[in-house]
Coordinates of C-alpha atoms in Angstrom, one line a residue:
Chain L
M155 CA 103.4 79.5 137.3
K156 CA 104.6 77.0 139.8
A157 CA 107.6 74.9 138.8
K158 CA 105.6 71.6 138.9
K159 CA 102.8 72.9 136.8
R160 CA 105.3 74.4 134.3
M161 CA 107.1 71.1 134.1
F162 CA 103.8 69.2 133.6
L163 CA 102.8 71.6 130.7
F164 CA 106.2 71.1 129.2
I165 CA 105.9 67.4 129.3
A166 CA 102.5 67.6 127.7
L167 CA 103.9 69.9 125.0
A168 CA 106.8 67.4 124.4
I169 CA 104.3 64.6 123.9
M170 CA 102.3 66.7 121.5
Q171 CA 105.5 67.5 119.5
L172 CA 106.4 63.8 119.4
A173 CA 102.9 62.9 118.3
V174 CA 102.9 65.4 115.4
L175 CA 106.3 64.0 114.3
L176 CA 105.2 60.4 114.5
Y177 CA 101.9 61.1 112.8
M178 CA 103.7 62.7 109.9
G179 CA 105.9 59.6 109.6
W180 CA 103.0 57.2 109.9
H181 CA 100.9 59.2 107.3
W182 CA 103.5 58.9 104.6
E183 CA 104.4 55.3 105.5
D184 CA 100.8 54.3 105.2
I185 CA 100.5 55.8 101.8
L186 CA 103.7 54.0 100.7
Q187 CA 102.4 50.6 102.0
T188 CA 98.7 50.8 100.9
G189 CA 98.5 53.4 98.2
Q190 CA 97.9 52.7 94.6
R191 CA 101.0 52.6 92.4
Y192 CA 101.3 54.8 89.4
T193 CA 104.2 55.3 87.0
W194 CA 105.0 58.8 85.7
N195 CA 107.3 60.0 82.9
T196 CA 109.7 62.5 84.3
A197 CA 112.8 64.5 83.6
P198 CA 114.9 65.0 86.7
V199 CA 117.4 67.8 87.6
D200 CA 119.4 68.2 90.7
P201 CA 118.8 71.1 93.1
Y202 CA 119.4 71.6 96.8
D203 CA 117.5 72.2 99.9
A204 CA 119.4 73.7 102.8
L205 CA 117.4 71.9 105.4
R206 CA 116.6 68.5 103.9
G207 CA 119.7 68.1 101.7
R208 CA 120.2 67.4 98.0
Y209 CA 117.4 66.0 95.9
V210 CA 116.5 65.2 92.4
D211 CA 113.8 67.6 91.1
L212 CA 111.2 65.7 89.1
H213 CA 109.9 67.6 86.1
F214 CA 106.7 66.1 84.9
K215 CA 105.3 66.5 81.5
E216 CA 102.0 66.6 83.3
G217 CA 101.8 70.3 84.3
K218 CA 98.4 71.1 83.0
A219 CA 95.0 69.5 82.4
P220 CA 91.5 70.7 81.4
L221 CA 89.0 71.7 84.1
L222 CA 86.0 69.5 84.3
P223 CA 82.7 71.1 83.1
N224 CA 81.0 73.4 85.6
V225 CA 84.2 73.6 87.8
N226 CA 85.1 77.1 89.0
L227 CA 88.6 77.6 90.3
K228 CA 90.9 80.5 90.8
S229 CA 94.7 80.5 91.0
G230 CA 96.0 79.6 94.5
E231 CA 93.0 77.4 95.3
T232 CA 93.2 73.8 96.2
A233 CA 91.8 71.3 93.7
Y234 CA 91.9 67.6 92.8
A235 CA 93.7 66.2 89.8
I236 CA 92.1 63.0 88.5
I237 CA 94.7 60.4 87.4
G238 CA 94.3 58.2 84.5
E239 CA 96.6 55.7 82.8
D240 CA 97.5 55.7 79.0
E241 CA 97.9 52.6 76.8
K242 CA 101.6 52.2 77.9
G243 CA 100.6 52.2 81.5
Y244 CA 101.9 55.7 82.3
A245 CA 99.9 57.9 84.5
F246 CA 98.6 61.3 83.4
V247 CA 96.2 63.9 84.8
S248 CA 92.9 63.6 82.8
G249 CA 91.1 66.5 84.4
I250 CA 90.8 68.9 87.4
T251 CA 87.9 69.2 89.7
D252 CA 87.1 71.2 92.8
L253 CA 85.3 68.4 94.7
R254 CA 87.1 65.5 96.2
P255 CA 86.4 62.6 93.8
A256 CA 85.5 59.1 94.9
G257 CA 88.0 56.3 94.9
N258 CA 91.8 56.7 95.1
S259 CA 92.9 57.9 91.7
Y260 CA 93.3 61.6 92.5
I261 CA 95.9 63.9 93.9
K262 CA 95.5 67.2 95.8
I263 CA 97.0 70.1 94.0
T264 CA 97.2 73.9 94.1
I265 CA 96.1 75.7 91.0
R266 CA 98.9 78.0 89.7
Y267 CA 96.8 79.6 87.0
I268 CA 94.0 79.0 84.6
N269 CA 94.2 80.1 81.0
G270 CA 91.4 81.3 78.7
E271 CA 90.6 77.8 77.4
N272 CA 89.9 76.5 80.9
I273 CA 93.2 74.6 81.1
G274 CA 94.5 74.6 84.7
F275 CA 98.2 74.7 85.4
F276 CA 99.7 73.1 88.5
T277 CA 102.7 71.4 89.9
L278 CA 102.4 67.8 91.0
P279 CA 103.2 67.7 94.8
F280 CA 105.6 64.7 94.6
K281 CA 108.3 66.5 92.7
R282 CA 111.3 65.6 94.8
Y283 CA 113.5 62.6 95.3
Y284 CA 116.1 63.1 98.1
M285 CA 119.4 61.4 97.5
Q286 CA 122.8 61.3 99.2
E287 CA 124.6 64.5 98.3
S288 CA 127.3 62.9 96.1
L289 CA 124.8 60.7 94.2
A290 CA 122.2 63.3 93.3
P291 CA 124.4 65.1 90.7
R292 CA 125.5 61.8 89.2
A293 CA 121.9 60.8 88.9
E294 CA 121.2 63.9 87.0
V295 CA 124.1 63.2 84.6
A296 CA 122.7 59.6 84.2
F297 CA 119.3 60.9 83.3
R298 CA 120.8 63.4 80.8
K299 CA 122.9 60.7 79.1
N300 CA 119.7 58.6 78.7
A301 CA 117.6 61.4 77.3
G302 CA 115.0 59.9 74.9
K303 CA 115.0 56.6 76.8
D304 CA 112.3 56.3 79.5
S305 CA 113.0 57.8 82.8
T306 CA 110.1 57.2 85.2
V307 CA 109.1 57.5 88.8
S308 CA 106.7 55.2 90.6
V309 CA 104.5 57.0 93.1
R310 CA 102.1 55.6 95.6
I311 CA 98.8 57.5 95.9
K312 CA 96.2 57.4 98.6
D313 CA 93.6 59.9 99.8
G314 CA 94.9 62.6 97.6
Y315 CA 98.5 62.4 98.8
G316 CA 101.4 60.9 96.9
V317 CA 104.7 59.5 98.0
V318 CA 107.6 58.8 95.6
E319 CA 108.6 55.2 95.8
E320 CA 111.4 54.7 93.3
L321 CA 113.2 56.4 90.4
Y322 CA 113.9 54.4 87.3
I323 CA 116.0 54.7 84.1
G324 CA 114.6 52.2 81.7
D325 CA 113.8 49.2 83.9
K326 CA 116.6 49.7 86.5
T327 CA 116.2 51.7 89.7
I328 CA 118.5 54.7 89.9
Y329 CA 120.6 53.1 92.6
E330 CA 121.1 49.9 90.5
Y331 CA 122.0 52.0 87.5
L332 CA 124.6 54.1 89.4
Q333 CA 126.1 51.0 90.9
E334 CA 126.6 49.4 87.5
E335 CA 128.2 52.5 86.2
Chain R
M681 CA 116.4 103.6 134.5
N682 CA 119.8 104.8 133.1
K683 CA 122.3 102.4 134.6
K684 CA 125.3 104.5 133.6
A685 CA 123.8 107.6 135.2
V686 CA 123.2 105.8 138.5
A687 CA 126.8 104.4 138.4
W688 CA 128.1 107.9 137.8
L689 CA 125.9 109.3 140.7
Y690 CA 127.3 106.6 143.1
E691 CA 130.8 107.7 142.2
Q692 CA 130.0 111.3 143.0
L693 CA 128.4 110.7 146.3
P694 CA 131.5 110.5 148.6
E695 CA 132.8 113.7 147.1
L696 CA 129.4 115.4 147.7
V697 CA 129.4 114.3 151.3
E698 CA 133.0 115.5 151.7
K699 CA 132.1 119.0 150.5
G700 CA 129.1 119.1 152.7
I701 CA 126.6 119.4 149.9
I702 CA 124.5 116.4 151.2
P703 CA 124.5 114.8 154.6
G704 CA 126.4 111.6 155.1
G705 CA 123.3 109.5 155.8
S706 CA 121.9 110.4 152.3
I707 CA 124.3 108.0 150.6
E708 CA 122.5 105.0 152.0
L709 CA 119.1 106.4 151.3
I710 CA 120.0 107.2 147.6
Q711 CA 121.6 103.8 147.1
N712 CA 118.5 102.1 148.6
H713 CA 116.3 104.1 146.3
F714 CA 118.2 103.2 143.0
G715 CA 119.3 99.8 144.1
P716 CA 122.7 98.2 143.3
V717 CA 124.4 98.9 140.0
D718 CA 124.7 95.6 138.3
K719 CA 128.3 95.4 137.3
K720 CA 128.0 91.9 136.0
F721 CA 125.5 93.0 133.4
S722 CA 127.9 92.7 130.4
S723 CA 129.4 89.3 131.3
R724 CA 125.9 87.9 131.9
T725 CA 124.7 89.1 128.5
A726 CA 127.8 87.7 126.8
L727 CA 127.1 84.3 128.6
T728 CA 123.5 84.3 127.3
L729 CA 124.6 85.3 123.8
F730 CA 127.4 82.8 123.4
G731 CA 125.1 80.1 124.9
L732 CA 122.5 80.9 122.3
I733 CA 124.8 81.0 119.4
G734 CA 126.4 77.7 120.5
A735 CA 123.0 76.0 120.8
V736 CA 121.8 77.2 117.5
L737 CA 125.0 76.3 115.7
I738 CA 124.9 72.7 117.1
G739 CA 121.3 72.4 116.1
L740 CA 122.0 73.6 112.5
G741 CA 125.0 71.3 112.4
I742 CA 122.7 68.4 113.2
I743 CA 120.4 69.5 110.3
L744 CA 123.3 69.5 107.9
I745 CA 124.7 66.2 108.9
F746 CA 121.3 64.5 108.2
A747 CA 120.8 66.5 105.1
H748 CA 123.7 64.4 103.7
N749 CA 121.1 61.7 103.3
W750 CA 122.9 58.6 104.5
E751 CA 121.7 55.9 102.1
Q752 CA 122.8 53.2 104.6
L753 CA 120.0 54.2 106.9
D754 CA 116.6 52.6 106.2
K755 CA 113.3 54.2 106.9
M756 CA 113.1 52.8 110.4
A757 CA 116.5 54.0 111.4
R758 CA 115.7 57.5 110.0
T759 CA 112.5 57.7 112.0
V760 CA 114.3 56.6 115.2
I761 CA 116.9 59.3 114.5
A762 CA 114.3 62.0 114.0
V763 CA 112.5 61.0 117.2
G764 CA 115.9 60.8 119.0
I765 CA 116.9 64.3 117.9
L766 CA 113.6 65.7 119.1
L767 CA 113.9 63.9 122.4
L768 CA 117.4 65.2 122.8
G769 CA 116.2 68.8 122.3
Q770 CA 113.3 68.2 124.7
S771 CA 115.5 66.7 127.4
V772 CA 118.0 69.6 127.2
A773 CA 115.1 72.1 127.5
G774 CA 113.4 70.1 130.2
I775 CA 116.6 70.0 132.3
A776 CA 117.1 73.7 131.9
L777 CA 113.5 74.3 132.9
W778 CA 113.7 72.1 136.0
F779 CA 117.2 73.0 137.3
K780 CA 118.1 76.3 135.8
K781 CA 114.8 78.0 135.4
D782 CA 116.1 81.4 136.6
T783 CA 119.3 81.5 134.5
A784 CA 118.5 83.2 131.3
A785 CA 121.7 81.8 129.6
W786 CA 120.4 78.3 130.2
T787 CA 116.7 78.6 129.4
E788 CA 117.3 80.8 126.3
S789 CA 120.0 78.5 124.8
A790 CA 118.1 75.3 125.6
S791 CA 114.8 76.5 124.2
A792 CA 116.5 77.8 121.0
F793 CA 118.2 74.4 120.7
L794 CA 114.8 72.7 121.2
M795 CA 113.3 74.8 118.5
V796 CA 116.1 73.9 116.0
T797 CA 115.8 70.2 116.8
I798 CA 112.0 70.3 116.1
G799 CA 112.8 71.7 112.7
A800 CA 115.5 69.1 112.1
S801 CA 113.3 66.2 113.0
I802 CA 110.4 67.3 110.8
A803 CA 113.0 67.8 108.0
I804 CA 114.3 64.2 108.4
I805 CA 110.8 62.8 108.1
G806 CA 110.2 64.9 105.1
Q807 CA 113.4 63.7 103.5
T808 CA 112.7 60.1 104.2
Y809 CA 109.4 60.2 102.3
H810 CA 110.6 62.6 99.6
I811 CA 108.1 65.2 100.7
A812 CA 108.1 68.1 98.4
D813 CA 105.3 69.8 100.4
D814 CA 105.8 73.5 99.9
F815 CA 108.3 75.1 102.2
S816 CA 105.6 77.3 103.8
N817 CA 103.7 74.2 105.2
Y818 CA 106.9 72.9 106.7
I819 CA 107.6 76.2 108.4
L820 CA 104.0 76.5 109.6
I821 CA 104.0 73.1 111.3
W822 CA 107.4 73.8 112.9
M823 CA 106.2 77.2 114.3
L824 CA 102.9 75.9 115.6
V825 CA 104.4 73.1 117.6
S826 CA 107.1 75.5 118.9
I827 CA 105.1 78.5 120.1
P828 CA 104.0 76.9 123.4
V829 CA 107.7 76.8 124.4
V830 CA 107.7 80.6 124.6
Y831 CA 105.0 80.6 127.3
I832 CA 106.0 77.5 129.2
M833 CA 109.7 78.4 129.4
D834 CA 109.2 82.1 129.4
V835 CA 111.9 82.6 126.8
K836 CA 112.5 85.4 124.2
T837 CA 114.7 83.7 121.6
P838 CA 112.0 81.2 120.4
A839 CA 109.5 84.1 120.4
L840 CA 111.8 86.0 118.0
L841 CA 112.4 82.8 115.9
Y842 CA 108.6 82.3 115.8
L843 CA 108.0 85.9 114.7
I844 CA 110.5 85.5 111.8
G845 CA 109.2 82.0 111.0
V846 CA 105.6 83.1 110.6
T847 CA 106.7 86.0 108.4
I848 CA 108.6 83.5 106.2
W849 CA 105.4 81.5 106.1
V850 CA 103.2 84.4 104.8
V851 CA 105.9 85.4 102.3
T852 CA 106.4 81.9 100.9
K853 CA 102.7 80.8 101.0
E854 CA 101.6 80.3 97.4
T855 CA 97.9 80.4 97.8
S856 CA 94.8 82.6 97.9
D857 CA 94.7 85.8 100.0
I858 CA 92.0 84.4 102.3
D859 CA 94.4 81.8 103.6
K860 CA 97.1 84.4 104.2
Q861 CA 94.8 86.2 106.7
F862 CA 95.7 83.3 109.0
I863 CA 98.9 85.3 109.7
W864 CA 97.0 87.6 112.1
I865 CA 96.0 84.6 114.3
L866 CA 99.7 83.4 114.1
L867 CA 100.9 86.9 115.2
A868 CA 98.2 87.1 117.9
F869 CA 99.6 83.9 119.5
L870 CA 102.6 86.1 120.4
G871 CA 100.5 89.0 121.7
P872 CA 100.2 88.1 125.4
Y873 CA 103.9 87.4 125.7
Y874 CA 104.9 90.6 124.0
R875 CA 102.5 92.6 126.3
K876 CA 104.1 91.0 129.3
L877 CA 107.6 91.9 128.2
V878 CA 106.7 95.5 127.5
K879 CA 105.1 95.8 130.9
I880 CA 108.2 94.6 132.7
D881 CA 110.6 96.9 130.8
A882 CA 109.9 98.3 127.4
Y883 CA 113.4 99.6 127.0
A884 CA 115.5 96.5 127.8
N885 CA 117.7 95.5 124.9
P886 CA 116.0 92.2 124.0
I887 CA 112.6 93.8 124.0
V888 CA 113.7 96.8 121.9
L889 CA 115.3 94.4 119.4
F890 CA 112.1 92.4 119.4
S891 CA 110.0 95.5 118.7
W892 CA 112.2 96.5 115.7
I893 CA 111.8 93.1 114.2
F894 CA 108.1 92.9 115.1
I895 CA 107.3 96.2 113.2
V896 CA 109.2 95.1 110.1
C897 CA 107.5 91.6 110.2
F898 CA 104.1 93.2 110.7
Y899 CA 104.6 95.5 107.7
I900 CA 105.7 92.5 105.6
A901 CA 102.7 90.5 106.8
F902 CA 100.4 93.5 106.1
G903 CA 101.7 93.8 102.6
M904 CA 101.4 90.1 101.9
A905 CA 97.9 89.7 103.4
F906 CA 96.3 92.8 101.9
G907 CA 98.7 93.7 99.0
T908 CA 96.4 92.4 96.2
Y909 CA 93.4 94.3 97.6
M910 CA 95.1 97.7 97.6
T911 CA 94.8 99.7 94.4
Q912 CA 93.9 103.4 94.4
L913 CA 93.8 103.8 98.2
S914 CA 97.2 102.1 98.7
F915 CA 99.0 105.3 99.7
F916 CA 96.3 106.4 102.0
I917 CA 96.3 103.0 103.7
D918 CA 100.1 103.0 104.0
A919 CA 100.1 106.5 105.3
N920 CA 97.7 105.5 108.1
L921 CA 99.8 102.5 108.9
V922 CA 103.0 104.5 109.4
A923 CA 101.1 107.2 111.2
I924 CA 99.6 104.7 113.6
T925 CA 103.1 103.3 114.2
Y926 CA 104.4 106.7 115.0
F927 CA 101.4 107.4 117.4
I928 CA 102.0 104.2 119.2
G929 CA 105.7 105.2 119.6
V930 CA 104.8 108.6 121.0
L931 CA 102.0 107.4 123.3
W932 CA 103.6 104.3 124.8
F933 CA 107.3 104.1 124.0
N934 CA 108.5 107.6 124.5
E935 CA 110.2 107.7 127.9
T936 CA 113.8 107.1 126.9
A937 CA 116.5 109.3 125.5
K938 CA 118.1 106.9 123.1
I939 CA 116.7 106.9 119.5
W940 CA 117.4 103.2 119.0
Q941 CA 115.1 102.3 121.9
M942 CA 112.1 103.9 120.2
P943 CA 111.5 101.7 117.2
F944 CA 107.8 102.6 116.8
K945 CA 108.6 106.3 116.7
V946 CA 111.6 106.0 114.4
I947 CA 110.0 103.7 111.9
G948 CA 106.7 105.6 112.0
L949 CA 108.4 109.0 111.5
I950 CA 110.6 107.8 108.7
G951 CA 107.6 106.2 107.1
C952 CA 105.5 109.4 107.4
I953 CA 108.1 111.7 105.9
G954 CA 109.2 109.2 103.3
L955 CA 105.7 108.6 102.1
S956 CA 104.9 112.4 102.1
F957 CA 108.0 112.9 100.0
L958 CA 107.0 110.2 97.6
L959 CA 103.6 111.9 97.1
T960 CA 105.3 115.1 95.9
F961 CA 105.9 113.3 92.5
Q962 CA 103.2 113.8 89.9
D963 CA 103.8 110.4 88.4
I964 CA 102.7 108.8 91.6
W965 CA 99.3 110.5 91.5
L966 CA 98.9 109.9 87.8
S967 CA 99.5 106.2 88.3
L968 CA 96.5 106.0 90.7
K969 CA 93.9 106.7 88.0
V970 CA 91.0 107.4 90.4
D971 CA 87.8 105.6 89.5
Y972 CA 85.1 105.2 92.1
S973 CA 83.4 102.3 90.6
S974 CA 86.5 100.1 90.6
L975 CA 87.2 100.6 94.3
G976 CA 87.1 97.2 96.0
K977 CA 85.0 96.6 99.2
M978 CA 87.9 95.2 101.1
E979 CA 90.1 98.2 100.2
I980 CA 87.4 100.6 101.5
V981 CA 86.9 98.7 104.7
L982 CA 90.6 98.5 105.3
A983 CA 91.1 102.2 104.7
L984 CA 88.2 103.2 107.0
L985 CA 89.3 100.8 109.7
L986 CA 92.8 102.2 109.7
L987 CA 91.5 105.8 109.5
A988 CA 89.4 105.1 112.6
I989 CA 92.5 103.9 114.5
T990 CA 94.5 106.9 113.3
V991 CA 91.8 109.3 114.5
F992 CA 91.4 107.5 117.8
L993 CA 95.1 107.6 118.6
G994 CA 95.5 111.1 117.2
N995 CA 92.7 112.2 119.6
K996 CA 94.6 110.6 122.5
L997 CA 97.7 112.6 121.5
V998 CA 95.7 115.9 121.5
N999 CA 94.3 115.0 124.9
R1000 CA 97.8 114.6 126.2
N1001 CA 98.8 118.0 124.8
Q1002 CA 101.2 116.4 122.3
S1003 CA 99.4 117.7 119.2
R1004 CA 102.7 118.9 117.7
H1005 CA 103.3 115.3 116.7
L1006 CA 100.2 115.5 114.5
F1007 CA 102.0 117.9 112.2
L1008 CA 105.0 115.5 111.7
S1009 CA 102.7 112.6 111.0
A1010 CA 100.1 114.3 108.8
A1011 CA 100.8 111.9 105.9
P1012 CA 97.3 110.3 106.1
V1013 CA 95.7 113.7 105.9
I1014 CA 97.9 114.7 103.0
A1015 CA 97.3 111.5 101.2
G1016 CA 93.5 111.6 101.9
I1017 CA 93.1 115.2 100.8
G1018 CA 95.3 114.6 97.8
F1019 CA 93.1 111.7 96.8
L1020 CA 90.0 113.9 97.0
L1021 CA 91.7 116.7 95.0
L1022 CA 92.5 114.1 92.4
L1023 CA 88.8 113.6 92.0
L1024 CA 88.4 117.2 91.1
D1025 CA 91.2 117.3 88.5
D1026 CA 92.9 114.2 87.3
S1027 CA 96.1 116.0 86.3
G1028 CA 97.1 115.8 90.0
I1029 CA 98.5 119.3 90.0
N1030 CA 96.5 120.4 93.1
A1031 CA 97.5 117.2 95.0
I1032 CA 101.2 117.6 94.4
L1033 CA 101.1 121.3 95.2
L1034 CA 99.6 120.3 98.6
C1035 CA 102.2 117.6 99.1
N1036 CA 105.1 119.9 98.1
A1037 CA 103.9 122.6 100.4
Y1038 CA 103.6 120.1 103.3
V1039 CA 107.1 118.6 102.8
L1040 CA 108.5 122.1 102.5
S1041 CA 106.9 123.3 105.7
L1042 CA 108.0 120.0 107.4
S1043 CA 111.6 120.8 106.4
V1044 CA 111.3 124.4 107.6
Y1045 CA 109.9 123.1 110.9
F1046 CA 112.9 120.8 111.4
I1047 CA 115.4 123.5 110.5
L1048 CA 113.8 126.0 112.9
R1049 CA 113.5 123.4 115.7
G1050 CA 117.1 122.4 115.1
I1051 CA 118.3 126.0 115.4
R1052 CA 116.1 126.7 118.5
E1053 CA 117.3 123.6 120.4
G1054 CA 120.8 123.7 119.1
A1055 CA 120.4 120.2 117.8
I1056 CA 122.5 119.7 114.7
G1057 CA 120.9 116.3 113.9
T1058 CA 117.4 117.8 113.7
L1059 CA 118.7 120.7 111.6
N1060 CA 120.4 118.3 109.2
I1061 CA 117.2 116.3 108.7
G1062 CA 115.5 119.6 107.7
M1063 CA 118.3 120.5 105.4
L1064 CA 118.4 117.1 103.8
L1065 CA 114.7 117.1 103.3
V1066 CA 114.6 120.6 101.7
S1067 CA 117.6 119.8 99.5
A1068 CA 116.0 116.6 98.3
L1069 CA 112.8 118.4 97.5
I1070 CA 114.6 121.1 95.6
I1071 CA 116.7 118.7 93.6
M1072 CA 113.7 116.6 92.7
R1073 CA 111.6 119.6 91.6
F1074 CA 114.5 121.2 89.7
L1075 CA 114.7 118.0 87.6
D1076 CA 111.0 117.5 87.4
A1077 CA 110.0 117.4 83.8
N1078 CA 106.3 117.6 84.6
F1079 CA 106.5 121.4 85.0
S1080 CA 107.6 123.9 82.4
F1081 CA 111.0 125.6 82.9
V1082 CA 109.3 129.0 83.4
T1083 CA 107.0 127.7 86.2
R1084 CA 109.9 126.0 87.9
G1085 CA 112.1 129.1 87.5
L1086 CA 109.6 131.5 89.0
L1087 CA 108.9 129.1 91.8
F1088 CA 112.6 128.8 92.7
V1089 CA 113.1 132.6 92.6
V1090 CA 110.1 133.1 94.9
L1091 CA 111.2 130.3 97.3
G1092 CA 114.8 131.6 97.4
S1093 CA 113.7 135.1 98.1
S1094 CA 111.4 134.0 101.0
F1095 CA 114.3 132.1 102.5
L1096 CA 116.5 135.2 102.3
A1097 CA 113.7 137.3 103.7
A1098 CA 113.3 134.9 106.6
N1099 CA 117.0 135.0 107.2
W1100 CA 117.0 138.8 107.3
I1101 CA 114.1 139.0 109.7
M1102 CA 115.8 136.5 112.1
V1103 CA 119.1 138.4 112.0
R1104 CA 117.3 141.7 112.8
R1105 CA 115.4 140.0 115.7
K1106 CA 118.6 138.7 117.1
K1107 CA 120.1 142.1 117.0
E1108 CA 117.1 143.6 118.7
V1109 CA 117.4 141.0 121.4
T1110 CA 121.1 141.6 122.0
K1111 CA 120.5 145.3 122.2

């Protein structure tokens, strides 16, 4: 390969890499701006990711839902969780289907397993909230102290993807709460 | 070419001329033939290695600094930083490509740095939007946007990182087995580059290292992609896989004296012998529970395909008059016949008799060859194998004491008889 041609290919590759990165950023920003907001009950704990730092791990009560009638799914397959809201305004998964539903109130999930009663088990994909490394453990302590009170997370959802917007203890955001402390 | 041997030869040349063994003009002819001995070899390697380690450390440092998750930075600032880090890596690599294309220390370090910065920038975007996307997706995107670097910059380090990366992907991917088959396409992306490296010099250090890691990664990928399909034929399939590895080693990577430079041969042989040894246990055969009707289609296709490759390569070996290697790598034959014997009687007695006889003859072969060639290493392999076999069978509760006792007495006697015959022959020869 000639030096010029090589350089040309390299620049093309560099542009492609930048485009992939910017697309990822835009994709999530768009969901955050225009997605529908849902509030989920959660119980966070604080783990650690070597590459992306410390985060608060969100444990949802919603880890399972019934499969809709005539839906055939196996563990490991991609499915869609249909989101509903209860009388208090909290989101929950009302059912699982294998076809992309209309509207915006669904989230793409991977089925972990399905039990004998056609209940599908899954992990909601927005299960992390990255925080500064010194704050994440404090946030976890705060959540534990307030056990029983409402700890919630607001999530923006669009086209089957969800982005975590903010973490709340009662009606305060986690940052407000830690500041007051 | 053995560089040490050439260096030694050059040292000897003046003395040979002095003694009149070769004419004076020959020195130049010989030196032209072998070319100069590269004395800077070690310092150049060290330069490349230190450059690489430095570049990777800086890249990893950047990842850690941003993993701190600075709350002062808003989303815009984070995105700018992510793009900035990527541009930094691209610039360093671009400069190396334009100005220092022929200096391995530069291109290798710069491309490794670029690869780490790609991972860092994707991680920052992920962190900004709290993406909990499974780890395997993150790795996959990282690897896919990195692989062209290998070809454009003609660099080995990113190729190695890519190989490890896609293996991590197939291990961490939590999804159906169909999706995991994508690993073969991912590995194939590396094929042309690996082929090119092997053609240039299959025994150069980086390529040998690459081969070792490649075989291990390939085995892991194979297990991850097909593991759930393999039930009764698993040993047969594994035996074919290791035998194919050994055949590849004998056919195409066999022109060197150093063992560590022959990864295919070494891993293949260890696999063949290890698997054969494993099959001498009755419990292994009992656990198979042969049942024709429950054999999966995928399993049968896989077994037949691998068998076809084994036969094809084995045939090549025979054509090249290297059929003695077939005996060392008979694991597929043993596993296959054992499986068929298991159909006749499900106690597995016939199958383990066959396997024990094979491993015993294998160890005798190593011992005899070790004695004949005066190679202590080969002799020890044989001794180790026979000792392991004896200990395992002595402790084997699947046979009655009397059976084991009789067998041991017969075996012991035959060893002594063989010894006696050898001593007598030796005496006859010396007479």
